[in-house]
PDB file of C-alpha atoms and ligand atoms in Angstrom:
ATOM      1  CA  UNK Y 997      20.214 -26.273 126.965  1.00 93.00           C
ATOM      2  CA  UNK Y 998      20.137 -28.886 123.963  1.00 97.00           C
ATOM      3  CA  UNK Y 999      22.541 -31.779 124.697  1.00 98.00           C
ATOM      4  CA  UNK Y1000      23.975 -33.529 121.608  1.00 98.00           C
ATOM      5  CA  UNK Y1001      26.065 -36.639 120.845  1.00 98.00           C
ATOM      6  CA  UNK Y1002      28.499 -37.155 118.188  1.00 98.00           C
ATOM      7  CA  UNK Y1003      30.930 -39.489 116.700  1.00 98.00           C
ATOM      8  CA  UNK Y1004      34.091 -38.002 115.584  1.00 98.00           C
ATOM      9  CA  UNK Y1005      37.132 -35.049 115.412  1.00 98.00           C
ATOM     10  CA  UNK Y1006      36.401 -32.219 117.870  1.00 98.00           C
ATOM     11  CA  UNK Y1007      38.148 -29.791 115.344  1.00 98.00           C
ATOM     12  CA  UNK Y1008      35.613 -30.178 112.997  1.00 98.00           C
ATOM     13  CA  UNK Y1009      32.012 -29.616 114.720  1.00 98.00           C
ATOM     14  CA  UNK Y1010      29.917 -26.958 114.154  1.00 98.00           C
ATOM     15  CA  UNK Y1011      29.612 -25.158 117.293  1.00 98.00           C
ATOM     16  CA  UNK Y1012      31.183 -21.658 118.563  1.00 98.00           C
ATOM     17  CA  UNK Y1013      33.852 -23.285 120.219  1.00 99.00           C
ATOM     18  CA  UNK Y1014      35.568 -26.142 121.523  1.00 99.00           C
ATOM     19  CA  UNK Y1015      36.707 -27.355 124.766  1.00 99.00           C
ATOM     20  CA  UNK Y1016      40.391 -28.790 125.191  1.00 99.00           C
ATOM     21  CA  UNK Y1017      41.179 -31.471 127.418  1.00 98.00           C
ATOM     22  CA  UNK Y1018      44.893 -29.954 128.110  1.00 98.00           C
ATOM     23  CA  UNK Y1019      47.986 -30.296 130.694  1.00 98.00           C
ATOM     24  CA  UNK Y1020      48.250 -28.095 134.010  1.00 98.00           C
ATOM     25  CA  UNK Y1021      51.283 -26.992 131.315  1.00 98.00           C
ATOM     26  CA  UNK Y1022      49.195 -26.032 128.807  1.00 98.00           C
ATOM     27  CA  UNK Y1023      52.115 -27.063 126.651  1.00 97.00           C
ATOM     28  CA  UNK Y1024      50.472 -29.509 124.089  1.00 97.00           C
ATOM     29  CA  UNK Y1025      50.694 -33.537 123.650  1.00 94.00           C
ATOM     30  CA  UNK Y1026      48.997 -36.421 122.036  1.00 96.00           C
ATOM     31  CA  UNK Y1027      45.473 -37.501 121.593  1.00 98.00           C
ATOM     32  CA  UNK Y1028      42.690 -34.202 121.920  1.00 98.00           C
ATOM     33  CA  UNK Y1029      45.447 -31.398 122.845  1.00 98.00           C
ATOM     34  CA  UNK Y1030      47.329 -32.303 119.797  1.00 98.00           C
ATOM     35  CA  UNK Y1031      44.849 -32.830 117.406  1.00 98.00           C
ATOM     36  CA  UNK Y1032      43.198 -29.152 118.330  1.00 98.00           C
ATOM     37  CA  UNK Y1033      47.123 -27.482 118.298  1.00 98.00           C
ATOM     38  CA  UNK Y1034      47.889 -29.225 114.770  1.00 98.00           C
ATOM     39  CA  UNK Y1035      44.663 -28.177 113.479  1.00 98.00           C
ATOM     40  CA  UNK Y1036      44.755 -24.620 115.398  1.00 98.00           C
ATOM     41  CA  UNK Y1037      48.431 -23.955 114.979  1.00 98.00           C
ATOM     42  CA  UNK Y1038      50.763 -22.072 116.402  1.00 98.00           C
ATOM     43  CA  UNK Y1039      48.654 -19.057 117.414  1.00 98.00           C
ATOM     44  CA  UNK Y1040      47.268 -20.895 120.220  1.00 98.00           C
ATOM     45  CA  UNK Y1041      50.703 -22.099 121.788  1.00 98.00           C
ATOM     46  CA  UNK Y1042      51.359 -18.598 121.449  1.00 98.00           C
ATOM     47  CA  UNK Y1043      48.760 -17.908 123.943  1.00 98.00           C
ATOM     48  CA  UNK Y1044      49.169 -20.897 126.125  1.00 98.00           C
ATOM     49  CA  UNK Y1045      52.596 -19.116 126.682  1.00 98.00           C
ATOM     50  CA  UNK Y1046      51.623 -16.087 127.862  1.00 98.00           C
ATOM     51  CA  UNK Y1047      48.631 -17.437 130.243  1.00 98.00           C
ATOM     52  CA  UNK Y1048      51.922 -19.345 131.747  1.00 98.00           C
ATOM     53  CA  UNK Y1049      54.115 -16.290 131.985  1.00 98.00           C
ATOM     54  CA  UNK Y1050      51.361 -14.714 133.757  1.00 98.00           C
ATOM     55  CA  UNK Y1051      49.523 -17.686 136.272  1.00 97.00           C
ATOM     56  CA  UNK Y1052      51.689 -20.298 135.752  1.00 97.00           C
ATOM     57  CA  UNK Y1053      49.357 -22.866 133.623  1.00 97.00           C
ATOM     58  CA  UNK Y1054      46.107 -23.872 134.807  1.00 98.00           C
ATOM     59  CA  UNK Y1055      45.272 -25.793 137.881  1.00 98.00           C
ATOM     60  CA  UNK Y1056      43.411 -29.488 137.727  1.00 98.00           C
ATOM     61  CA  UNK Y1057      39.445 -28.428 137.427  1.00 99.00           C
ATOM     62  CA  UNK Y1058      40.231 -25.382 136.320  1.00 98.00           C
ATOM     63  CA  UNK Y1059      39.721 -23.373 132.358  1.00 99.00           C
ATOM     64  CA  UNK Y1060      41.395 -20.968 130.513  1.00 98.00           C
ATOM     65  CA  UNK Y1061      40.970 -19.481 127.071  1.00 98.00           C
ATOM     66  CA  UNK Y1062      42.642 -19.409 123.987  1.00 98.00           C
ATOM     67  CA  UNK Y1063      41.626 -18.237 120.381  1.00 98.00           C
ATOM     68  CA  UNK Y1064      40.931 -20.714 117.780  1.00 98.00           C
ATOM     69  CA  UNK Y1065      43.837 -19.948 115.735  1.00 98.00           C
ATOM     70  CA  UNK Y1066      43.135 -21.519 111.653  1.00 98.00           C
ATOM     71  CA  UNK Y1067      39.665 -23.651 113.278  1.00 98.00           C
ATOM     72  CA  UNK Y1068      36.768 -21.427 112.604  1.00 98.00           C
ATOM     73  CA  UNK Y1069      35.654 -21.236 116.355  1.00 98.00           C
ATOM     74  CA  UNK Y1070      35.735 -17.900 118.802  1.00 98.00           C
ATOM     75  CA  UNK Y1071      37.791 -19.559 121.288  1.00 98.00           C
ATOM     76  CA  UNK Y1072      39.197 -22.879 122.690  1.00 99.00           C
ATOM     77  CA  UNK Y1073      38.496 -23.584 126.397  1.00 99.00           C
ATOM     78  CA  UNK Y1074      41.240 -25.479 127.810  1.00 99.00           C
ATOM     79  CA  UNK Y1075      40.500 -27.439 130.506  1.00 99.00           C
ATOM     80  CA  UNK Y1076      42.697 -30.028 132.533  1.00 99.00           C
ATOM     81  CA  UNK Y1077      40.947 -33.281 133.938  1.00 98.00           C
ATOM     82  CA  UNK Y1078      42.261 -35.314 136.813  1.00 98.00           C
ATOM     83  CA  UNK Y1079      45.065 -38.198 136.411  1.00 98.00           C
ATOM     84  CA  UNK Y1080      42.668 -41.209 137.246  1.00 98.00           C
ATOM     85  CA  UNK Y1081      44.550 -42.451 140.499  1.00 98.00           C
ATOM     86  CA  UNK Y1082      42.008 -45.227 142.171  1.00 98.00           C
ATOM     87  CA  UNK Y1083      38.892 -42.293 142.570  1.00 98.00           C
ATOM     88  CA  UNK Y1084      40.189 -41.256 146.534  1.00 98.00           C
ATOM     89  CA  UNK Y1085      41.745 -38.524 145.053  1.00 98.00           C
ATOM     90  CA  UNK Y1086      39.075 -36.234 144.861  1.00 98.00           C
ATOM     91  CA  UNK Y1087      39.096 -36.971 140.718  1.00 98.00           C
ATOM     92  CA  UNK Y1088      35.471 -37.083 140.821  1.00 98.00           C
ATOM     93  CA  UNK Y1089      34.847 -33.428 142.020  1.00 98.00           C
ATOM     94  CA  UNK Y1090      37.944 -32.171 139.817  1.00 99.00           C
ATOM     95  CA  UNK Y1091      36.569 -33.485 136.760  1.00 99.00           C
ATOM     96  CA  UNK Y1092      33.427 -32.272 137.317  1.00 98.00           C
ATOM     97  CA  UNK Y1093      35.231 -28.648 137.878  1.00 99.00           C
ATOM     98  CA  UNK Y1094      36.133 -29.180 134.512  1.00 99.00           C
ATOM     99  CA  UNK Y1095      32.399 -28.776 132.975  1.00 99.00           C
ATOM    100  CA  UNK Y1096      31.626 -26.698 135.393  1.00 98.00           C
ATOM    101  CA  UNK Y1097      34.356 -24.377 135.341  1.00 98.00           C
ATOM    102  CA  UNK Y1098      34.001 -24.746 131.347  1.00 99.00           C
ATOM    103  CA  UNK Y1099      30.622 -24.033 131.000  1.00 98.00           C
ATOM    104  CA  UNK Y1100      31.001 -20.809 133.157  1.00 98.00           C
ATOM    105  CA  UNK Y1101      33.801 -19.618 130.882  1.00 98.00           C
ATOM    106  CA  UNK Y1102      32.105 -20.062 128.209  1.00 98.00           C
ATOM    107  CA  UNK Y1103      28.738 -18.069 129.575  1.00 98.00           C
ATOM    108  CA  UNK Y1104      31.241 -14.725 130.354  1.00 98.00           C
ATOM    109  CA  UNK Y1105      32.231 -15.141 126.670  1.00 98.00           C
ATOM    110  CA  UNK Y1106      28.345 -15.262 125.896  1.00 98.00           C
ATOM    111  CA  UNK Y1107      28.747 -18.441 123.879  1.00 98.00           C
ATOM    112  CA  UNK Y1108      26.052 -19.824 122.374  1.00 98.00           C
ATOM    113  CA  UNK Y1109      27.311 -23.408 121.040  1.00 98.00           C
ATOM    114  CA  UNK Y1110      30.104 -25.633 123.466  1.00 98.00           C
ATOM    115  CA  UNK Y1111      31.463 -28.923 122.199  1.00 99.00           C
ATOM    116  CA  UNK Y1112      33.381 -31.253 124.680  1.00 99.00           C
ATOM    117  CA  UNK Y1113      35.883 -34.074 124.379  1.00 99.00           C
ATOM    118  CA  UNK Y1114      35.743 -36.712 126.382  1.00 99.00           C
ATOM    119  CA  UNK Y1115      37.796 -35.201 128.868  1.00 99.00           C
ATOM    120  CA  UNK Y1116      40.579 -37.323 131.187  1.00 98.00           C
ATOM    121  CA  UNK Y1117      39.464 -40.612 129.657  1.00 98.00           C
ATOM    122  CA  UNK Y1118      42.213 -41.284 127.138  1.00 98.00           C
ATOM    123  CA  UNK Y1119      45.884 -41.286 128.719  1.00 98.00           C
ATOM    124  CA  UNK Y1120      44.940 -39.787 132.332  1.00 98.00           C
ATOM    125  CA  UNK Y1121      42.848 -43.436 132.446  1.00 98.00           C
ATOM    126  CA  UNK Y1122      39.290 -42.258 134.142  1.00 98.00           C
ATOM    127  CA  UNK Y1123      37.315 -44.919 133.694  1.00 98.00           C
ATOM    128  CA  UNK Y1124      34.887 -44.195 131.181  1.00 98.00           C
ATOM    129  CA  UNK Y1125      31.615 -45.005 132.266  1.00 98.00           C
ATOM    130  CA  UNK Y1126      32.118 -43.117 135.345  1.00 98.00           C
ATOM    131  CA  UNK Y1127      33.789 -40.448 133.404  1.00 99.00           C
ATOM    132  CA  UNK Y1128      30.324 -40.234 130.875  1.00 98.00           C
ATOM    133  CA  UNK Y1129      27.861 -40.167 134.102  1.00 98.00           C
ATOM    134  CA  UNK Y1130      29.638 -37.362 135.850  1.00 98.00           C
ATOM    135  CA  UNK Y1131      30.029 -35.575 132.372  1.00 98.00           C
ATOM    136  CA  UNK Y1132      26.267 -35.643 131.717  1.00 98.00           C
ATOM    137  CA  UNK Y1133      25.701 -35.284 135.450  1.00 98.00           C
ATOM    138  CA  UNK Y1134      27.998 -32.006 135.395  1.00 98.00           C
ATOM    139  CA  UNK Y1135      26.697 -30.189 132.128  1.00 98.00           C
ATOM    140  CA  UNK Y1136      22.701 -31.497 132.198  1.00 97.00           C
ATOM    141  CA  UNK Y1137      22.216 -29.978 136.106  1.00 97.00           C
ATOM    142  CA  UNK Y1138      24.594 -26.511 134.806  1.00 98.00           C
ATOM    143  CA  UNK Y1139      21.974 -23.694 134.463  1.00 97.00           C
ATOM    144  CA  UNK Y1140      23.073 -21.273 131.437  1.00 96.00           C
ATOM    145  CA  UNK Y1141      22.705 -18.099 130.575  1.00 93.00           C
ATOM    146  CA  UNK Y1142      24.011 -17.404 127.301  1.00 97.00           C
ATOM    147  CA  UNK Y1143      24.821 -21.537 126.303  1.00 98.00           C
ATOM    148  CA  UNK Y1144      21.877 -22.935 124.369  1.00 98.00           C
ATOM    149  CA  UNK Y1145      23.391 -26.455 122.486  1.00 98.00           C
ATOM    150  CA  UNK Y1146      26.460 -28.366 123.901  1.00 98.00           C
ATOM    151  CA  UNK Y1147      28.003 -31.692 122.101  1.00 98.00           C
ATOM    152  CA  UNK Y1148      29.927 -34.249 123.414  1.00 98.00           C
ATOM    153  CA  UNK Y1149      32.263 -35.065 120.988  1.00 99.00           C
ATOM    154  CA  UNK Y1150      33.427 -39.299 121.392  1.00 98.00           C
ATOM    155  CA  UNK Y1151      36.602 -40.125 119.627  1.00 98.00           C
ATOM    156  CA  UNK Y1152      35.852 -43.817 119.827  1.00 97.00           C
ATOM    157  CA  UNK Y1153      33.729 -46.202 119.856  1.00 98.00           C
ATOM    158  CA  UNK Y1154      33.179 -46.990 123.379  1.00 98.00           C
ATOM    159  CA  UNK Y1155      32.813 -43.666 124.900  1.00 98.00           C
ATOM    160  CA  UNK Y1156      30.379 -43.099 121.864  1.00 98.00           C
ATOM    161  CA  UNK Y1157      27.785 -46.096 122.994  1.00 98.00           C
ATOM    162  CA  UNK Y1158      28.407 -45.120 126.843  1.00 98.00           C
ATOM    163  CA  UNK Y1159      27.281 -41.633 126.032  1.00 98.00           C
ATOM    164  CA  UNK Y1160      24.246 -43.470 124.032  1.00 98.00           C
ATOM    165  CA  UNK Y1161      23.039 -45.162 126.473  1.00 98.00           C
ATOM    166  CA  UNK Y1162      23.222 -42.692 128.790  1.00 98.00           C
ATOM    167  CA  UNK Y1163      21.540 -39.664 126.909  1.00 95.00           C
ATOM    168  CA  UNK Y1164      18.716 -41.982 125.620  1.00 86.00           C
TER     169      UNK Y1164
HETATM  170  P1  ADP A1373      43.301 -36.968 128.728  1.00 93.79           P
HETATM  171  O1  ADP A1373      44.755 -36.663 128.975  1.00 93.79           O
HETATM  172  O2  ADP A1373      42.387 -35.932 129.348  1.00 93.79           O
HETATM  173  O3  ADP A1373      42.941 -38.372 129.061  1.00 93.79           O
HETATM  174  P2  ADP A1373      43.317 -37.594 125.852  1.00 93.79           P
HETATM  175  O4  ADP A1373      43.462 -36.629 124.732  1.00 93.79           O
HETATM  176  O5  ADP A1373      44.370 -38.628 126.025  1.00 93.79           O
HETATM  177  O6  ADP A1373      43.133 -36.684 127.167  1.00 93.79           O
HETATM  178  O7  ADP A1373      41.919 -38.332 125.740  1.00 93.79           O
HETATM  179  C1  ADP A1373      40.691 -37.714 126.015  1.00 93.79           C
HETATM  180  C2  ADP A1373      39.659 -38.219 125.038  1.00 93.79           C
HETATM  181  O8  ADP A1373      39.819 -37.533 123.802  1.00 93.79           O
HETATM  182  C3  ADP A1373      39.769 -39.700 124.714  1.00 93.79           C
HETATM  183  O9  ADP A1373      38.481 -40.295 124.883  1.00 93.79           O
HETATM  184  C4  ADP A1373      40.187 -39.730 123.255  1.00 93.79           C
HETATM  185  O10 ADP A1373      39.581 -40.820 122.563  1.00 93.79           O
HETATM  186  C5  ADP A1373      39.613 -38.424 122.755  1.00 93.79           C
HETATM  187  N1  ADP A1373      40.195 -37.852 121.518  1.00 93.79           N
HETATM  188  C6  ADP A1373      41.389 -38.055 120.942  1.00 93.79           C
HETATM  189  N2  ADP A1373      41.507 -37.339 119.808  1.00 93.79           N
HETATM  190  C7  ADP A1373      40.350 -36.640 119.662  1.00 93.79           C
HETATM  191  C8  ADP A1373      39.819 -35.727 118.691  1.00 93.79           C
HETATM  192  N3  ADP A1373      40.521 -35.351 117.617  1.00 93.79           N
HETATM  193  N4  ADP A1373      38.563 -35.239 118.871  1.00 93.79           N
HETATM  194  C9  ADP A1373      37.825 -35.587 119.955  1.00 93.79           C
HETATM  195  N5  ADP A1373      38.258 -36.436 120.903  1.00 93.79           N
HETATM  196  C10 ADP A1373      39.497 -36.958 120.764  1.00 93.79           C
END
């Protein structure tokens, strides 16, 4: 598996789809989730609906798929990362789950490309060095079938020279 860094807007990377960092909800909100529903539109809400109807959301550490709705991906992975509460809270294994559980999705729906946001490290408040260890930690020691390049996709600038430093 080829592990890639870049700068930027999840919704526009050129991969076969795109991992959401959502809400156990999976109704929407700011930062990531909105910027890959306003992009998507409303055909993915539309599904988030009906995966609620049927399970009730999605559980911390766990994923669920969506379509891509307008972006030109196969699916969206929606993932929710733990609320940073102090790290006793088991937030390290649940956001681990997340790649994990994310990566394994995406291998039953024989993906070949995976891009990830920076998952739990904007308004949930993981710190995010730890967040960028366990996120390298979870996706470099996955073993793929069908997954040959992910990307971690940083927003800003910090998570962007943690992941640096750490992938170099
Ligand atoms: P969480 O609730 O999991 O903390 P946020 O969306 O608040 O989710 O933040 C997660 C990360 O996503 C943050 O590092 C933030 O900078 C980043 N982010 C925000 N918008 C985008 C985007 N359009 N593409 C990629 N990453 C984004």
């Amino acid at each position: 598996m080829d592990i890639q860094l870049l700068r930027g807007d999840i919704t526009r990377v050129e991969v076969e789809a795109i991992v959401n960092a959502a809400n156990s909800g999976l109704f929407g909100g700011g930062g990531v989730d909105g910027a890959i529903h306003r992009a998507g539109g409303s055909a993915i809400m539309e599904e988030c609906k009906i995966i609620r109807s049927k399970q009730g959301g999605c559980p911390t550490g766990q994923a669920v798929f969506t379509s891509a709705g307008n972006m030109p991906y196969r699916y969206v992975i929606h993932t929710v990362g733990p609320v940073w509460r102090g790290g006793a809270d088991g937030e390290p294994e649940l956001l681990k789950a997340c790649y994990t559980n994310s990566l394994k999705l995406a291998d039953e729906l024989n993906i070949i490309s995976l891009a990830f946001p920076n998952i739990s490290t904007g308004v949930y408040g993981y710190p995010k060095q730890l967040a960028a260890e366990m996120a390298i930690d979870a996706v470099g020691s996955y073993r793929s079938k069908s997954i040959r390049q992910v990307v971690f996709v940083c927003f800003d600038e910090e998570n962007y020279s943690l992941y640096q430093q750490l992938i170099s």
